[in-house]
PDB file of C-alpha atoms in Angstrom:
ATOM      1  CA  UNK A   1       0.000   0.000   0.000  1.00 95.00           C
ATOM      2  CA  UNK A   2       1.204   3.778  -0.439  1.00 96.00           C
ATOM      3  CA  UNK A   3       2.681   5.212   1.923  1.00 98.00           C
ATOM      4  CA  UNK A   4       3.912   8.955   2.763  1.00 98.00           C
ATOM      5  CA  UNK A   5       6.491  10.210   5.495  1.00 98.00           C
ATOM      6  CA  UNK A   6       7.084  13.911   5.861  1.00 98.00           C
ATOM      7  CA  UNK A   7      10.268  14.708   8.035  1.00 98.00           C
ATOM      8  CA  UNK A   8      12.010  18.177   8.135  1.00 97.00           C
ATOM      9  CA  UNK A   9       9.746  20.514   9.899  1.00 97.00           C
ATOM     10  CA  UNK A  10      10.262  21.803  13.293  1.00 97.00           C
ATOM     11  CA  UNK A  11      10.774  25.110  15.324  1.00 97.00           C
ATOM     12  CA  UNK A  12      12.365  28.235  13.073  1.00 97.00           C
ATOM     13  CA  UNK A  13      12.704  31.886  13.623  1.00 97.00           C
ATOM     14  CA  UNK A  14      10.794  34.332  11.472  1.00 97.00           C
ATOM     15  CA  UNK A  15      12.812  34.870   8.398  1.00 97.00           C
ATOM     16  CA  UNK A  16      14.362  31.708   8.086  1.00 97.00           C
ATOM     17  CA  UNK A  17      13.878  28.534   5.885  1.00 97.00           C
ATOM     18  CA  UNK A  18      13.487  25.227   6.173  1.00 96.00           C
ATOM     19  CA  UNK A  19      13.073  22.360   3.840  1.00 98.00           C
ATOM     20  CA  UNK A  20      10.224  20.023   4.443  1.00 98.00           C
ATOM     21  CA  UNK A  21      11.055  16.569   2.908  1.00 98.00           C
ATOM     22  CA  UNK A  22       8.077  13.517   1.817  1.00 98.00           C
ATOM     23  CA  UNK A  23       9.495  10.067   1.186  1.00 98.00           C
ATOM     24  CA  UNK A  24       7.096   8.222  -0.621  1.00 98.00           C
ATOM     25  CA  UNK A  25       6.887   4.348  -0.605  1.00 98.00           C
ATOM     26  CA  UNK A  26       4.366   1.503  -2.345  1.00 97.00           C
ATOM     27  CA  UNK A  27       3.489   3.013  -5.041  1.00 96.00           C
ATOM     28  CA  UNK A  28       5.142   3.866  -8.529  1.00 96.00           C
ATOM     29  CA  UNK A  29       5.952   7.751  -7.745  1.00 96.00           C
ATOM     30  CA  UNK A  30       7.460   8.633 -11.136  1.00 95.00           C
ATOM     31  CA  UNK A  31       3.733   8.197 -12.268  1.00 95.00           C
ATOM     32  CA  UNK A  32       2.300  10.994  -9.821  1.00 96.00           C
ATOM     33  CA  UNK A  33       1.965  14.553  -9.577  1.00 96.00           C
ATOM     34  CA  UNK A  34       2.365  15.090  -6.046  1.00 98.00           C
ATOM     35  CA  UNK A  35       0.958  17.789  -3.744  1.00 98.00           C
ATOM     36  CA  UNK A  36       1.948  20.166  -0.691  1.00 98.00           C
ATOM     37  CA  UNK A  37      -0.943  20.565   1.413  1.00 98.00           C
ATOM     38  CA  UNK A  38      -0.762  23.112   4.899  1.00 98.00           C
ATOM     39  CA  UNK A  39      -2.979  23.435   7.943  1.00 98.00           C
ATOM     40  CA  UNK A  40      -2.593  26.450  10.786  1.00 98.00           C
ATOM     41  CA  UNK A  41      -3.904  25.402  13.833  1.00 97.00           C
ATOM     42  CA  UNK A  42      -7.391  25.542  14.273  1.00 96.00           C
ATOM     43  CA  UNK A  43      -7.939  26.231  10.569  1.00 97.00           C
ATOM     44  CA  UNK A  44      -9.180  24.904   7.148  1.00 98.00           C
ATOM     45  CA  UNK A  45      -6.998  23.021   4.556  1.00 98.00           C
ATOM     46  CA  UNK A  46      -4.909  25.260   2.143  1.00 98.00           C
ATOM     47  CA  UNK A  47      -3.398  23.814  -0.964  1.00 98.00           C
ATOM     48  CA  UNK A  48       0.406  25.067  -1.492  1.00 98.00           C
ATOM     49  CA  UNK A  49       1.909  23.375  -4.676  1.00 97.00           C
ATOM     50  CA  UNK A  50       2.117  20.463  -6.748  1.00 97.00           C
ATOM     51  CA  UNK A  51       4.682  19.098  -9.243  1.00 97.00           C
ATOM     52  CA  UNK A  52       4.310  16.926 -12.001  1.00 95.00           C
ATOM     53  CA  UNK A  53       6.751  13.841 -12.567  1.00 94.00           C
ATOM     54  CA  UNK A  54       9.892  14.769 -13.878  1.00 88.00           C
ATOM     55  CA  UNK A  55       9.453  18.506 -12.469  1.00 93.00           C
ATOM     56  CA  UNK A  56       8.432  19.908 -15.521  1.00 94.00           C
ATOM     57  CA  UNK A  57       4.944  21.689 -14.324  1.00 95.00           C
ATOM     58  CA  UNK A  58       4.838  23.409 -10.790  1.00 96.00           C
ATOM     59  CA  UNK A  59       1.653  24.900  -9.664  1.00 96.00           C
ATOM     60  CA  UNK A  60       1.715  27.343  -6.577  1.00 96.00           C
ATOM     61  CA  UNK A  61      -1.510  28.924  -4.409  1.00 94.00           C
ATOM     62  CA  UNK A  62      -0.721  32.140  -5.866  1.00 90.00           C
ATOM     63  CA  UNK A  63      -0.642  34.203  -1.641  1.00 87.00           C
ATOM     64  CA  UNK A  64       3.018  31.988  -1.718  1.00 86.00           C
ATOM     65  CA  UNK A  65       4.366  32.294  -4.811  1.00 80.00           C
ATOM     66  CA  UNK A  66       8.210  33.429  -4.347  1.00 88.00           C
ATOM     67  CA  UNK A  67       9.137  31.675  -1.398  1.00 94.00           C
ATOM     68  CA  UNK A  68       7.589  28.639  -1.552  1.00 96.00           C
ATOM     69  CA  UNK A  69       9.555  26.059  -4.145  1.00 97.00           C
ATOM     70  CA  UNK A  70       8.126  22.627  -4.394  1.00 98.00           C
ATOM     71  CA  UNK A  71      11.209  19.949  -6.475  1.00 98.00           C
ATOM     72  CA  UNK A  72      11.072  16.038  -6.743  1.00 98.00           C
ATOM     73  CA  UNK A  73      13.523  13.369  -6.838  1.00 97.00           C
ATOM     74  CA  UNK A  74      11.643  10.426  -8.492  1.00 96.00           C
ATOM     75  CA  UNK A  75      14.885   8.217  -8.353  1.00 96.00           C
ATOM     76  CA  UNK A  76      14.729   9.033  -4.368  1.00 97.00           C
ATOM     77  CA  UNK A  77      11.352   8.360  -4.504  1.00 97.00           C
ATOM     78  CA  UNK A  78      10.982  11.853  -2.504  1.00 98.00           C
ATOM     79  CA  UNK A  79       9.110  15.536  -2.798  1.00 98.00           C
ATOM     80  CA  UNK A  80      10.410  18.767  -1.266  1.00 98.00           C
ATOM     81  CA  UNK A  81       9.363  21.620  -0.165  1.00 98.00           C
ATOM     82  CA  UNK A  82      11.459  24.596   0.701  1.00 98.00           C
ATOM     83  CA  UNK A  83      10.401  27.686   2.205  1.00 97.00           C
ATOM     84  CA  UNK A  84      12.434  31.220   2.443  1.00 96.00           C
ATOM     85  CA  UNK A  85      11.518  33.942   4.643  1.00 96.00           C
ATOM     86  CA  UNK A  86      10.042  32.193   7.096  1.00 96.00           C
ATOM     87  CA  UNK A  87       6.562  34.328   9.097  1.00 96.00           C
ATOM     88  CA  UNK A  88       4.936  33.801  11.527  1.00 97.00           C
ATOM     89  CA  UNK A  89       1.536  32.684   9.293  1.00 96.00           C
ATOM     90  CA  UNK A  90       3.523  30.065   8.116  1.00 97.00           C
ATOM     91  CA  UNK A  91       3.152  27.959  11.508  1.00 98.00           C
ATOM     92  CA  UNK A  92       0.911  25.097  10.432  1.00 98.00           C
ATOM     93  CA  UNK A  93       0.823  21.233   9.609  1.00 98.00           C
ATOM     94  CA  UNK A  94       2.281  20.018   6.212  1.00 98.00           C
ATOM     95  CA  UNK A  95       1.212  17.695   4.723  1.00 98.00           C
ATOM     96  CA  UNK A  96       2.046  15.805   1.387  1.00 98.00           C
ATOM     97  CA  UNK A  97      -0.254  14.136  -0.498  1.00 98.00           C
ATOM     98  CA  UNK A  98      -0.637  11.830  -4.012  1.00 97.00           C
ATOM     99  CA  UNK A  99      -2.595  13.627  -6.619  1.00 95.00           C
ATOM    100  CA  UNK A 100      -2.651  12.851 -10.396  1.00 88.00           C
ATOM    101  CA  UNK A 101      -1.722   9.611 -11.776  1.00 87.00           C
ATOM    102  CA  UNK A 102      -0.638  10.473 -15.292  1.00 84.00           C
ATOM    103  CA  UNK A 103      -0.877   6.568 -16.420  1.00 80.00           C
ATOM    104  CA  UNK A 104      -5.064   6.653 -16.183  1.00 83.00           C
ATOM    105  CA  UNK A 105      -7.054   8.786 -18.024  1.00 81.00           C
ATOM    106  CA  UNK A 106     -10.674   9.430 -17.298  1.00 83.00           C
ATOM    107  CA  UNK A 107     -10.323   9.805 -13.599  1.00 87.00           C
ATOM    108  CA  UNK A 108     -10.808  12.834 -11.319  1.00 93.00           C
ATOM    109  CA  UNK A 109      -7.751  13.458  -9.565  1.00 94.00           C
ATOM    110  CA  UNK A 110      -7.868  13.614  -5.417  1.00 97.00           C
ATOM    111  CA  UNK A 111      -5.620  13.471  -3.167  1.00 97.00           C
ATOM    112  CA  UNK A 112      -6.013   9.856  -2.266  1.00 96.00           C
ATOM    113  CA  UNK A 113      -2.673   9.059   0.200  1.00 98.00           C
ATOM    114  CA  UNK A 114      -1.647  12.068   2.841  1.00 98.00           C
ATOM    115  CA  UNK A 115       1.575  11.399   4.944  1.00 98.00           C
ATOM    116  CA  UNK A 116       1.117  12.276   8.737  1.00 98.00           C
ATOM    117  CA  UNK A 117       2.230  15.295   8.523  1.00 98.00           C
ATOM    118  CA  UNK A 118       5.119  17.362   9.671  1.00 98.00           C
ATOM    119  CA  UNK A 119       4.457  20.733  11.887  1.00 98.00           C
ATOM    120  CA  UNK A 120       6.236  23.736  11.328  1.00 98.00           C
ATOM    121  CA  UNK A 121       6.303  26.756  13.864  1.00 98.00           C
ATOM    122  CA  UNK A 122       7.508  29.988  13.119  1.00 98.00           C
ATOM    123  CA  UNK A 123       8.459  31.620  16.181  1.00 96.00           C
ATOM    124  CA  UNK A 124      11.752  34.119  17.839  1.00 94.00           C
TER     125      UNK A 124
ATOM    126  CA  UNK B   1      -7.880  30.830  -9.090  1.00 88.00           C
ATOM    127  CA  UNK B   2     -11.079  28.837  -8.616  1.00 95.00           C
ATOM    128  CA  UNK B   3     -12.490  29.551  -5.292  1.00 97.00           C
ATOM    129  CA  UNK B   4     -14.356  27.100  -3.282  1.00 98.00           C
ATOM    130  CA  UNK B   5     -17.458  27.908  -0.609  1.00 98.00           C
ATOM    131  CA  UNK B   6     -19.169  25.398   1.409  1.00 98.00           C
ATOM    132  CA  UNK B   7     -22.278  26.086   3.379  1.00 98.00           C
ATOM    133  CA  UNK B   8     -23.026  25.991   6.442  1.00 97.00           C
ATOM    134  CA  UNK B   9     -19.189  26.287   8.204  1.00 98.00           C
ATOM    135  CA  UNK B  10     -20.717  24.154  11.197  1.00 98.00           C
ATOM    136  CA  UNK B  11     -23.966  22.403  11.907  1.00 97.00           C
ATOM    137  CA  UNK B  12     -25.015  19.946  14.709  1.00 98.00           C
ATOM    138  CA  UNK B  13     -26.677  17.186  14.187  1.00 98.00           C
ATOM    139  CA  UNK B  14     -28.167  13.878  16.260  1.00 97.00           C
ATOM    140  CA  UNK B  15     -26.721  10.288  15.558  1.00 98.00           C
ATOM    141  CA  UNK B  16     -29.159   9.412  12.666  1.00 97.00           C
ATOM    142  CA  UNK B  17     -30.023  12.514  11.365  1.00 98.00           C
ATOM    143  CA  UNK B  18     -29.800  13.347   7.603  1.00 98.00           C
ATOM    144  CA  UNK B  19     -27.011  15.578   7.238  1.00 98.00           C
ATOM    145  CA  UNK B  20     -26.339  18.393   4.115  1.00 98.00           C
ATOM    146  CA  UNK B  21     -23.705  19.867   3.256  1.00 98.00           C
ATOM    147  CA  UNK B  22     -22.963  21.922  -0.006  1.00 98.00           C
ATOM    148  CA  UNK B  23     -20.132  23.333  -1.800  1.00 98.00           C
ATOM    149  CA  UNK B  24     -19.944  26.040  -4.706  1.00 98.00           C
ATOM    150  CA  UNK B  25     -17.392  26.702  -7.145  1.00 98.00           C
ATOM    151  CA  UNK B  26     -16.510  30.219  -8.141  1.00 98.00           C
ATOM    152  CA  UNK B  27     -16.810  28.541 -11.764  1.00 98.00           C
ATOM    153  CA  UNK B  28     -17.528  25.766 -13.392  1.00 98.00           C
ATOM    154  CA  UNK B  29     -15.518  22.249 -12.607  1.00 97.00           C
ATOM    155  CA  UNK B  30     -17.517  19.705 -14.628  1.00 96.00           C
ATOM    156  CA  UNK B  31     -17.351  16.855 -11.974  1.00 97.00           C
ATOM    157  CA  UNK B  32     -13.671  17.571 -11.035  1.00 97.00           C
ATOM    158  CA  UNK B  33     -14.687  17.768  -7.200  1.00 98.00           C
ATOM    159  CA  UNK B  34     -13.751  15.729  -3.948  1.00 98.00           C
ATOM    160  CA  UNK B  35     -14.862  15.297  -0.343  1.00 98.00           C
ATOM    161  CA  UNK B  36     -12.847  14.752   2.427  1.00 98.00           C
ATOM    162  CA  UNK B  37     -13.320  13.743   6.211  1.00 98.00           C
ATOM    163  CA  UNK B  38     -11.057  15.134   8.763  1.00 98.00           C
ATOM    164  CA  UNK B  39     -10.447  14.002  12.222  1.00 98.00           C
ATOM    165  CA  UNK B  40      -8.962  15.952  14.687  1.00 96.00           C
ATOM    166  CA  UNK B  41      -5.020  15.086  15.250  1.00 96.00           C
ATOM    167  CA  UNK B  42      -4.842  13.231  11.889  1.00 98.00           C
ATOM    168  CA  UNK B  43      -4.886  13.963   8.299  1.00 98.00           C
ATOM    169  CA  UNK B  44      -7.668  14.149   5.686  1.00 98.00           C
ATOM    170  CA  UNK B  45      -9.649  11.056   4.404  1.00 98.00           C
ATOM    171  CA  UNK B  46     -10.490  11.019   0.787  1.00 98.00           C
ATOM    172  CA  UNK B  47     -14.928  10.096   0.899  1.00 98.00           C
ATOM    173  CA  UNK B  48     -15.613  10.653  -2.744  1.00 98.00           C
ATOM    174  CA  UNK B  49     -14.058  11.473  -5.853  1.00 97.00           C
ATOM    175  CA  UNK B  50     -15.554  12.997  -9.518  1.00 96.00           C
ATOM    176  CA  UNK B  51     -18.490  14.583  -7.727  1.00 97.00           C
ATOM    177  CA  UNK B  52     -20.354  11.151  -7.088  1.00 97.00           C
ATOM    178  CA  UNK B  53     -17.864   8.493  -6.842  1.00 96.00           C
ATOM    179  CA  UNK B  54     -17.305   6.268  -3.357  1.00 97.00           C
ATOM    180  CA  UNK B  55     -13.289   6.037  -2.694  1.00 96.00           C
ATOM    181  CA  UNK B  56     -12.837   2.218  -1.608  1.00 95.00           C
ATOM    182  CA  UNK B  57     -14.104   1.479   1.875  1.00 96.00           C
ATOM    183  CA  UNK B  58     -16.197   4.523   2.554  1.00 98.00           C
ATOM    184  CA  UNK B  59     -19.241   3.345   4.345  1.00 97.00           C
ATOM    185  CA  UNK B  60     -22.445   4.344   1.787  1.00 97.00           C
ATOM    186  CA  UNK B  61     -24.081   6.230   3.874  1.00 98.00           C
ATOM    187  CA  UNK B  62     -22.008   8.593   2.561  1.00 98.00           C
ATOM    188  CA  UNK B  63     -22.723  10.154  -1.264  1.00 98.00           C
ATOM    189  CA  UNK B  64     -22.042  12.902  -3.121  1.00 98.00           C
ATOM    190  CA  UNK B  65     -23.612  14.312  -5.950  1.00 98.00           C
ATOM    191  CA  UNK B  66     -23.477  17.709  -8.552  1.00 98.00           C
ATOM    192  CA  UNK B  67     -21.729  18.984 -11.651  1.00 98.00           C
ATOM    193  CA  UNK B  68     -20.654  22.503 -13.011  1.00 97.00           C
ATOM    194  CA  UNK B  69     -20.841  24.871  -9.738  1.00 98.00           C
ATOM    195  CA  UNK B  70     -22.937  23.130  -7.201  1.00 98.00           C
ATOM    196  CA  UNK B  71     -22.295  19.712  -5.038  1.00 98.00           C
ATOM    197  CA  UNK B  72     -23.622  18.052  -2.615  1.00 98.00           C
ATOM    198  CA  UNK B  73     -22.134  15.647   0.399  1.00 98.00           C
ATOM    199  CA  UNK B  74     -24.760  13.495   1.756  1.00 98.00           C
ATOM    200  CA  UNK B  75     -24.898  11.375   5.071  1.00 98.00           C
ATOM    201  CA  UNK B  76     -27.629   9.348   5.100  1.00 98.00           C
ATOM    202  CA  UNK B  77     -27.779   8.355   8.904  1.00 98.00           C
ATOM    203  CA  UNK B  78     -25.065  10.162  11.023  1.00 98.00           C
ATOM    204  CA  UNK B  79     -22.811   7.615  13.327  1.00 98.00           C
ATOM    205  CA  UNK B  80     -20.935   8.753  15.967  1.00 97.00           C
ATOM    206  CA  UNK B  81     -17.695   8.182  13.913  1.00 97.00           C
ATOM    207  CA  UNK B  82     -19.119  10.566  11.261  1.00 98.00           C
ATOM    208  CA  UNK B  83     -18.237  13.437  14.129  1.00 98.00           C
ATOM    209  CA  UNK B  84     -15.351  15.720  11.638  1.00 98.00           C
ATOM    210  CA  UNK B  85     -14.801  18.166   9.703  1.00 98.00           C
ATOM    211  CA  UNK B  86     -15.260  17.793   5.595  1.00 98.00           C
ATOM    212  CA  UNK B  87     -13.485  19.803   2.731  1.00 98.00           C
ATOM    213  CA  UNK B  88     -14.752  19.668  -0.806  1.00 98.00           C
ATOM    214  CA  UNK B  89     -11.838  19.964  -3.294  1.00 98.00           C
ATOM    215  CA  UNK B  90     -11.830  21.059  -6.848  1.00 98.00           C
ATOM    216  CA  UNK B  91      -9.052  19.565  -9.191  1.00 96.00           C
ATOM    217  CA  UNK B  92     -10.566  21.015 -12.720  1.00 96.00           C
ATOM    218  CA  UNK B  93      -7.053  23.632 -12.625  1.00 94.00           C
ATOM    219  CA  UNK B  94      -3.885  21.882 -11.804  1.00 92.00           C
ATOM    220  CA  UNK B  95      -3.874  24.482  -9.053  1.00 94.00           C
ATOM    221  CA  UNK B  96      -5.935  22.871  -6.176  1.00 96.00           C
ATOM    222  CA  UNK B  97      -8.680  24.542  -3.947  1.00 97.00           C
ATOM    223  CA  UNK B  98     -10.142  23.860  -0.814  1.00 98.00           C
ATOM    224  CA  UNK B  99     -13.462  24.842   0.947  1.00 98.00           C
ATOM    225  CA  UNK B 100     -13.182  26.138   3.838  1.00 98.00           C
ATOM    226  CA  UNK B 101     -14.540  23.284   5.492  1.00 98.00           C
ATOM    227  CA  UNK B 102     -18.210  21.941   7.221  1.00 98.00           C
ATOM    228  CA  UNK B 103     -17.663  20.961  10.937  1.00 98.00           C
ATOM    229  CA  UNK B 104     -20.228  18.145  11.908  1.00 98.00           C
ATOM    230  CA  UNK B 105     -20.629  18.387  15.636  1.00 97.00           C
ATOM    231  CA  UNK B 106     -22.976  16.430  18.235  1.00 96.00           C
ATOM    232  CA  UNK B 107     -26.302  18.421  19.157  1.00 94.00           C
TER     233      UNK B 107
END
């Protein structure tokens, strides 16, 4: 079965960055697009990015466009995320998740695996 | 970017009661459009998928249904395991949306 481990977050100081790491397992990754998905405390889900396989396509939620970068390794079976400029608003749950399987056609893409997550707090 | 509004935020509801929730895109999606359960502490749970479609294992109680700019997320009898908050999703543009989520909670 699939399987998704985020490691990497942690406690940073505003203006910072950090890079969030997702090492996927189970599944043939190279065939995804693969998502970033965040969640402050106490608040709704907020898509951040996704990447298609190979890195060719990046999407970003356009409030972090700049210093959000998502990458890929598809031989390391692995998604990043870094983040520059680290604030305060930043402080939530990441999550990665699977999203597109370029192999099927016809089917609605949703995010159908989510690792655990990772939690990120920006604080001095 | 496509924008995403479900109605109502919260509700409260009995175990067994018919619960309604909707979602409304800012345009139309076709039947590009997900639901999600989430528990506190843990991550999202994929319900349905393409508007109407049961992801494997999801009790059928649960149903969705809609196309273009209006969906609904059904739960036919409400168990206390049904307690959570769900998300619709649109994934029409490559860039992904949210709503800004239905909490379920215990009258």
């Amino acid at each position: 079965e699939a399987q998704l481990v985020e490691s990497g977050g942690g406690l940073v100081q505003p203006g910072g960055s950090l890079r969030l790491s997702c090492a996927a397992s189970g599944f043939t990754f190279s065939r995804y697009w693969m998502s970033w998905v965040r969640q402050a405390p106490g608040k709704g889900l907020e898509w951040v990015a996704n990447i298609k396989p190979d890195g060719s396509e990046k999407y970003y939620v356009d409030s972090l466009k700049g210093r959000f970068t998502i990458s890929r390794d598809d031989a390391k079976n692995s998604l990043y995320l870094h983040i520059s400029r680290l604030r305060a608003d930043d402080t939530a749950m990441y999550y990665c998740a699977r999203d597109w399987d370029i192999a099927i056609f016809g089917v609605v893409p949703s995010f159908d695996y989510w690792g655990q997550g990772t939690l990120v707090t920006v604080s001095s | 970017d496509i924008q995403m509004t479900q109605s109502p935020s919260s509700l409260s509801a009995s175990v067994g009661d018919r619960v309604t929730i909707t979602c409304r895109a800012s345009q139309s999606i076709s039947s590009y459009l997900n639901w999600y359960q989430q528990k506190p502490g843990k991550a999202p749970n994929l319900l349905i998928y393409g508007a109407s479609s049961s992801q494997s294992g999801v009790p059928s109680r649960f149903s969705g249904s809609g196309s273009g700019t209006d969906f609904t997320l059904i739960i036919s009898s409400l168990q206390p395991e049904d307690f959570a908050t769900y998300y619709c999703q649109q994934s029409y543009s490559k860039g992904r949306t949210f709503g800004q989520g239905t909490k379920v909670e215990s009258k």
